[in-house]
Amino acid sequence: MTIPNFISVDSTLNSLIITSNFSIKKKIIVKKYLKSDNFSNDFYLILKKNSIQLHKAKLLIVNLGPGSYAGIRNILSCMKVLSMIKKIKLIGISNHHLCKIIDKKQKGSNRMILNINKKFLDITKKNKQLEKKQFDSLLRKKKIVSNYEYNGIFKNNLIPLKYTHKEIELLIKQKLIIEKNITPNYWKLVTWKIKPH
């Protein structure tokens, strides 16, 4: 299967992560990205600065979470408009499937816990929410793959959650993508006990 040229956008892991499999095959990370309401301008500037030519993209990809619901919604709205105007196909991915791909590459020996909005979500335990004390306790005993920034005495037990365009390509090849009804998943609202407006 030939993977089309894509640009993926992920705002779910306390940063803005833009990945491309063409032009430059690198990941662009904007740490602590909290201004998703200005995403369209930021996205344009990031593409321009890194010489990523939007007209060469055949696929736009958005990580639908779990993550900041408002952030995902703002970025998804922008990407949907961009998809319609430029006539580029839009698909969604989830952190759950992304973590499965990363876990397989690491031989599945570690717990995977995402830090999202100052909460901890254990992907290896069916999205069980953990308190920081529970996370710290686990980190003392075993290695954990996480996006959490930690510099304590057990930092050798923390494996940074990283992915590149290759993991996104695996998601596409394995059809672990969302092609219809591309919206932030509402079950995540229940997980985080947030009520829709």
Short mmCIF file of N, CA and C in Angstrom, two decimals, residues 68-153:
data_model
loop_
_atom_site.label_atom_id
_atom_site.label_comp_id
_atom_site.label_asym_id
_atom_site.label_seq_id
_atom_site.Cartn_x
_atom_site.Cartn_y
_atom_site.Cartn_z
N SER A 68 -7.25 17.74 25.33
CA SER A 68 -8.03 18.93 25.62
C SER A 68 -9.16 19.02 24.61
N TYR A 69 -10.40 18.88 25.08
CA TYR A 69 -11.54 18.84 24.17
C TYR A 69 -11.63 20.12 23.35
N ALA A 70 -11.49 21.29 23.99
CA ALA A 70 -11.59 22.57 23.28
C ALA A 70 -10.46 22.70 22.26
N GLY A 71 -9.24 22.29 22.64
CA GLY A 71 -8.11 22.36 21.73
C GLY A 71 -8.31 21.49 20.50
N ILE A 72 -8.77 20.26 20.72
CA ILE A 72 -9.02 19.35 19.59
C ILE A 72 -10.11 19.92 18.70
N ARG A 73 -11.18 20.43 19.31
CA ARG A 73 -12.31 20.98 18.55
C ARG A 73 -11.86 22.16 17.69
N ASN A 74 -11.06 23.07 18.25
CA ASN A 74 -10.60 24.24 17.49
C ASN A 74 -9.72 23.83 16.31
N ILE A 75 -8.79 22.93 16.56
CA ILE A 75 -7.88 22.49 15.50
C ILE A 75 -8.62 21.68 14.45
N LEU A 76 -9.53 20.82 14.88
CA LEU A 76 -10.31 20.03 13.93
C LEU A 76 -11.16 20.92 13.03
N SER A 77 -11.76 21.96 13.60
CA SER A 77 -12.57 22.89 12.79
C SER A 77 -11.72 23.53 11.70
N CYS A 78 -10.53 23.97 12.06
CA CYS A 78 -9.62 24.58 11.09
C CYS A 78 -9.22 23.59 10.01
N MET A 79 -8.90 22.36 10.42
CA MET A 79 -8.46 21.34 9.45
C MET A 79 -9.61 20.92 8.52
N LYS A 80 -10.84 20.92 9.04
CA LYS A 80 -11.99 20.59 8.18
C LYS A 80 -12.17 21.65 7.11
N VAL A 81 -12.05 22.92 7.48
CA VAL A 81 -12.18 24.01 6.50
C VAL A 81 -11.05 23.92 5.46
N LEU A 82 -9.84 23.70 5.95
CA LEU A 82 -8.69 23.56 5.06
C LEU A 82 -8.88 22.39 4.09
N SER A 83 -9.40 21.29 4.60
CA SER A 83 -9.66 20.11 3.79
C SER A 83 -10.66 20.41 2.67
N MET A 84 -11.72 21.15 3.01
CA MET A 84 -12.74 21.49 2.00
C MET A 84 -12.20 22.46 0.96
N ILE A 85 -11.50 23.49 1.42
CA ILE A 85 -11.00 24.52 0.50
C ILE A 85 -9.93 23.94 -0.44
N LYS A 86 -9.00 23.18 0.10
CA LYS A 86 -7.89 22.64 -0.69
C LYS A 86 -8.21 21.28 -1.31
N LYS A 87 -9.39 20.73 -0.99
CA LYS A 87 -9.80 19.41 -1.51
C LYS A 87 -8.78 18.33 -1.17
N ILE A 88 -8.39 18.30 0.13
CA ILE A 88 -7.47 17.29 0.65
C ILE A 88 -8.25 16.42 1.62
N LYS A 89 -8.13 15.12 1.49
CA LYS A 89 -8.86 14.20 2.37
C LYS A 89 -8.42 14.40 3.82
N LEU A 90 -9.38 14.33 4.74
CA LEU A 90 -9.12 14.47 6.17
C LEU A 90 -9.50 13.18 6.88
N ILE A 91 -8.61 12.69 7.76
CA ILE A 91 -8.92 11.52 8.59
C ILE A 91 -8.52 11.81 10.03
N GLY A 92 -9.00 10.99 10.95
CA GLY A 92 -8.65 11.13 12.35
C GLY A 92 -7.91 9.90 12.86
N ILE A 93 -7.13 10.11 13.91
CA ILE A 93 -6.48 9.01 14.62
C ILE A 93 -6.75 9.22 16.10
N SER A 94 -6.44 8.20 16.91
CA SER A 94 -6.64 8.34 18.35
C SER A 94 -5.36 8.00 19.09
N ASN A 95 -5.22 8.54 20.28
CA ASN A 95 -4.06 8.21 21.12
C ASN A 95 -4.06 6.74 21.49
N HIS A 96 -5.24 6.16 21.62
CA HIS A 96 -5.33 4.74 21.97
C HIS A 96 -4.62 3.89 20.91
N HIS A 97 -4.94 4.12 19.62
CA HIS A 97 -4.31 3.34 18.55
C HIS A 97 -2.84 3.71 18.36
N LEU A 98 -2.53 5.00 18.52
CA LEU A 98 -1.14 5.44 18.41
C LEU A 98 -0.28 4.76 19.47
N CYS A 99 -0.79 4.69 20.69
CA CYS A 99 -0.05 4.03 21.77
C CYS A 99 0.11 2.53 21.52
N LYS A 100 -0.88 1.91 20.90
CA LYS A 100 -0.75 0.48 20.55
C LYS A 100 0.40 0.26 19.57
N ILE A 101 0.51 1.15 18.59
CA ILE A 101 1.59 1.05 17.60
C ILE A 101 2.94 1.24 18.29
N ILE A 102 3.03 2.26 19.14
CA ILE A 102 4.29 2.54 19.86
C ILE A 102 4.63 1.36 20.78
N ASP A 103 3.63 0.81 21.45
CA ASP A 103 3.83 -0.32 22.37
C ASP A 103 4.37 -1.54 21.63
N LYS A 104 3.83 -1.81 20.44
CA LYS A 104 4.32 -2.95 19.65
C LYS A 104 5.78 -2.77 19.26
N LYS A 105 6.15 -1.53 18.88
CA LYS A 105 7.54 -1.26 18.50
C LYS A 105 8.48 -1.43 19.68
N GLN A 106 7.97 -1.20 20.90
CA GLN A 106 8.81 -1.34 22.09
C GLN A 106 8.63 -2.70 22.75
N LYS A 107 8.03 -3.63 22.04
CA LYS A 107 7.82 -5.01 22.48
C LYS A 107 6.84 -5.12 23.65
N GLY A 108 6.03 -4.10 23.90
CA GLY A 108 4.94 -4.17 24.85
C GLY A 108 5.30 -4.45 26.29
N SER A 109 6.48 -4.08 26.72
CA SER A 109 6.90 -4.44 28.07
C SER A 109 6.66 -3.35 29.11
N ASN A 110 6.21 -2.19 28.70
CA ASN A 110 6.08 -1.06 29.62
C ASN A 110 4.64 -0.57 29.72
N ARG A 111 4.31 0.04 30.86
CA ARG A 111 3.01 0.70 31.00
C ARG A 111 3.05 1.97 30.18
N MET A 112 1.90 2.36 29.60
CA MET A 112 1.79 3.59 28.83
C MET A 112 0.77 4.47 29.53
N ILE A 113 1.24 5.60 30.03
CA ILE A 113 0.38 6.52 30.76
C ILE A 113 0.53 7.91 30.18
N LEU A 114 -0.57 8.46 29.68
CA LEU A 114 -0.56 9.80 29.09
C LEU A 114 -0.88 10.84 30.15
N ASN A 115 -0.17 11.95 30.09
CA ASN A 115 -0.45 13.10 30.94
C ASN A 115 -1.21 14.11 30.10
N ILE A 116 -2.49 14.29 30.40
CA ILE A 116 -3.35 15.17 29.62
C ILE A 116 -4.09 16.09 30.58
N ASN A 117 -3.91 17.39 30.39
CA ASN A 117 -4.57 18.37 31.25
C ASN A 117 -4.34 18.11 32.73
N LYS A 118 -3.12 17.80 33.08
CA LYS A 118 -2.70 17.55 34.47
C LYS A 118 -3.37 16.32 35.08
N LYS A 119 -3.85 15.42 34.22
CA LYS A 119 -4.42 14.15 34.67
C LYS A 119 -3.65 13.04 33.99
N PHE A 120 -3.73 11.86 34.56
CA PHE A 120 -2.99 10.72 34.03
C PHE A 120 -3.97 9.66 33.55
N LEU A 121 -3.77 9.19 32.32
CA LEU A 121 -4.65 8.20 31.71
C LEU A 121 -3.81 6.98 31.36
N ASP A 122 -4.11 5.86 32.00
CA ASP A 122 -3.37 4.61 31.78
C ASP A 122 -3.96 3.90 30.57
N ILE A 123 -3.28 4.01 29.44
CA ILE A 123 -3.74 3.42 28.18
C ILE A 123 -3.68 1.89 28.26
N THR A 124 -2.73 1.34 29.00
CA THR A 124 -2.58 -0.11 29.09
C THR A 124 -3.63 -0.74 30.00
N LYS A 125 -4.36 0.06 30.75
CA LYS A 125 -5.40 -0.46 31.65
C LYS A 125 -6.77 0.10 31.26
N LYS A 126 -7.09 0.00 29.98
CA LYS A 126 -8.38 0.42 29.45
C LYS A 126 -8.74 1.84 29.85
N ASN A 127 -7.80 2.76 29.66
CA ASN A 127 -8.01 4.18 29.90
C ASN A 127 -8.41 4.51 31.34
N LYS A 128 -7.80 3.82 32.28
CA LYS A 128 -8.05 4.10 33.69
C LYS A 128 -7.39 5.41 34.08
N GLN A 129 -8.15 6.27 34.73
CA GLN A 129 -7.60 7.55 35.18
C GLN A 129 -6.86 7.35 36.50
N LEU A 130 -5.67 7.94 36.60
CA LEU A 130 -4.84 7.82 37.80
C LEU A 130 -4.60 9.19 38.42
N GLU A 131 -4.39 9.18 39.71
CA GLU A 131 -3.96 10.39 40.41
C GLU A 131 -2.44 10.50 40.27
N LYS A 132 -1.89 11.68 40.50
CA LYS A 132 -0.45 11.87 40.40
C LYS A 132 0.30 10.97 41.39
N LYS A 133 -0.25 10.78 42.59
CA LYS A 133 0.38 9.89 43.58
C LYS A 133 0.49 8.47 43.05
N GLN A 134 -0.56 8.01 42.35
CA GLN A 134 -0.54 6.66 41.78
C GLN A 134 0.52 6.56 40.69
N PHE A 135 0.60 7.61 39.85
CA PHE A 135 1.61 7.63 38.79
C PHE A 135 3.01 7.57 39.40
N ASP A 136 3.25 8.42 40.42
CA ASP A 136 4.57 8.45 41.08
C ASP A 136 4.91 7.09 41.69
N SER A 137 3.91 6.45 42.29
CA SER A 137 4.12 5.14 42.90
C SER A 137 4.51 4.10 41.86
N LEU A 138 3.83 4.11 40.71
CA LEU A 138 4.16 3.17 39.63
C LEU A 138 5.56 3.45 39.07
N LEU A 139 5.90 4.72 38.95
CA LEU A 139 7.20 5.11 38.39
C LEU A 139 8.35 4.64 39.28
N ARG A 140 8.12 4.52 40.56
CA ARG A 140 9.16 4.02 41.47
C ARG A 140 9.48 2.55 41.21
N LYS A 141 8.46 1.82 40.73
CA LYS A 141 8.58 0.36 40.61
C LYS A 141 8.92 -0.14 39.21
N LYS A 142 8.47 0.58 38.18
CA LYS A 142 8.64 0.05 36.82
C LYS A 142 8.82 1.17 35.80
N LYS A 143 9.21 0.76 34.62
CA LYS A 143 9.39 1.72 33.53
C LYS A 143 8.01 2.08 32.96
N ILE A 144 7.84 3.37 32.67
CA ILE A 144 6.58 3.88 32.13
C ILE A 144 6.88 4.72 30.90
N VAL A 145 6.12 4.49 29.84
CA VAL A 145 6.20 5.33 28.65
C VAL A 145 5.16 6.43 28.83
N SER A 146 5.60 7.69 28.77
CA SER A 146 4.68 8.79 29.01
C SER A 146 5.19 10.08 28.38
N ASN A 147 4.27 11.00 28.15
CA ASN A 147 4.61 12.35 27.69
C ASN A 147 4.84 13.29 28.87
N TYR A 148 4.75 12.77 30.09
CA TYR A 148 4.92 13.58 31.30
C TYR A 148 6.37 14.04 31.43
N GLU A 149 6.56 15.31 31.74
CA GLU A 149 7.91 15.85 31.94
C GLU A 149 8.27 15.69 33.40
N TYR A 150 9.25 14.85 33.67
CA TYR A 150 9.60 14.48 35.04
C TYR A 150 11.12 14.49 35.19
N ASN A 151 11.59 15.12 36.26
CA ASN A 151 13.04 15.19 36.49
C ASN A 151 13.42 14.69 37.87
N GLY A 152 12.57 13.89 38.50
CA GLY A 152 12.84 13.39 39.84
C GLY A 152 13.86 12.26 39.87
N ILE A 153 13.99 11.64 41.02
CA ILE A 153 15.02 10.61 41.20
C ILE A 153 14.73 9.33 40.42
#
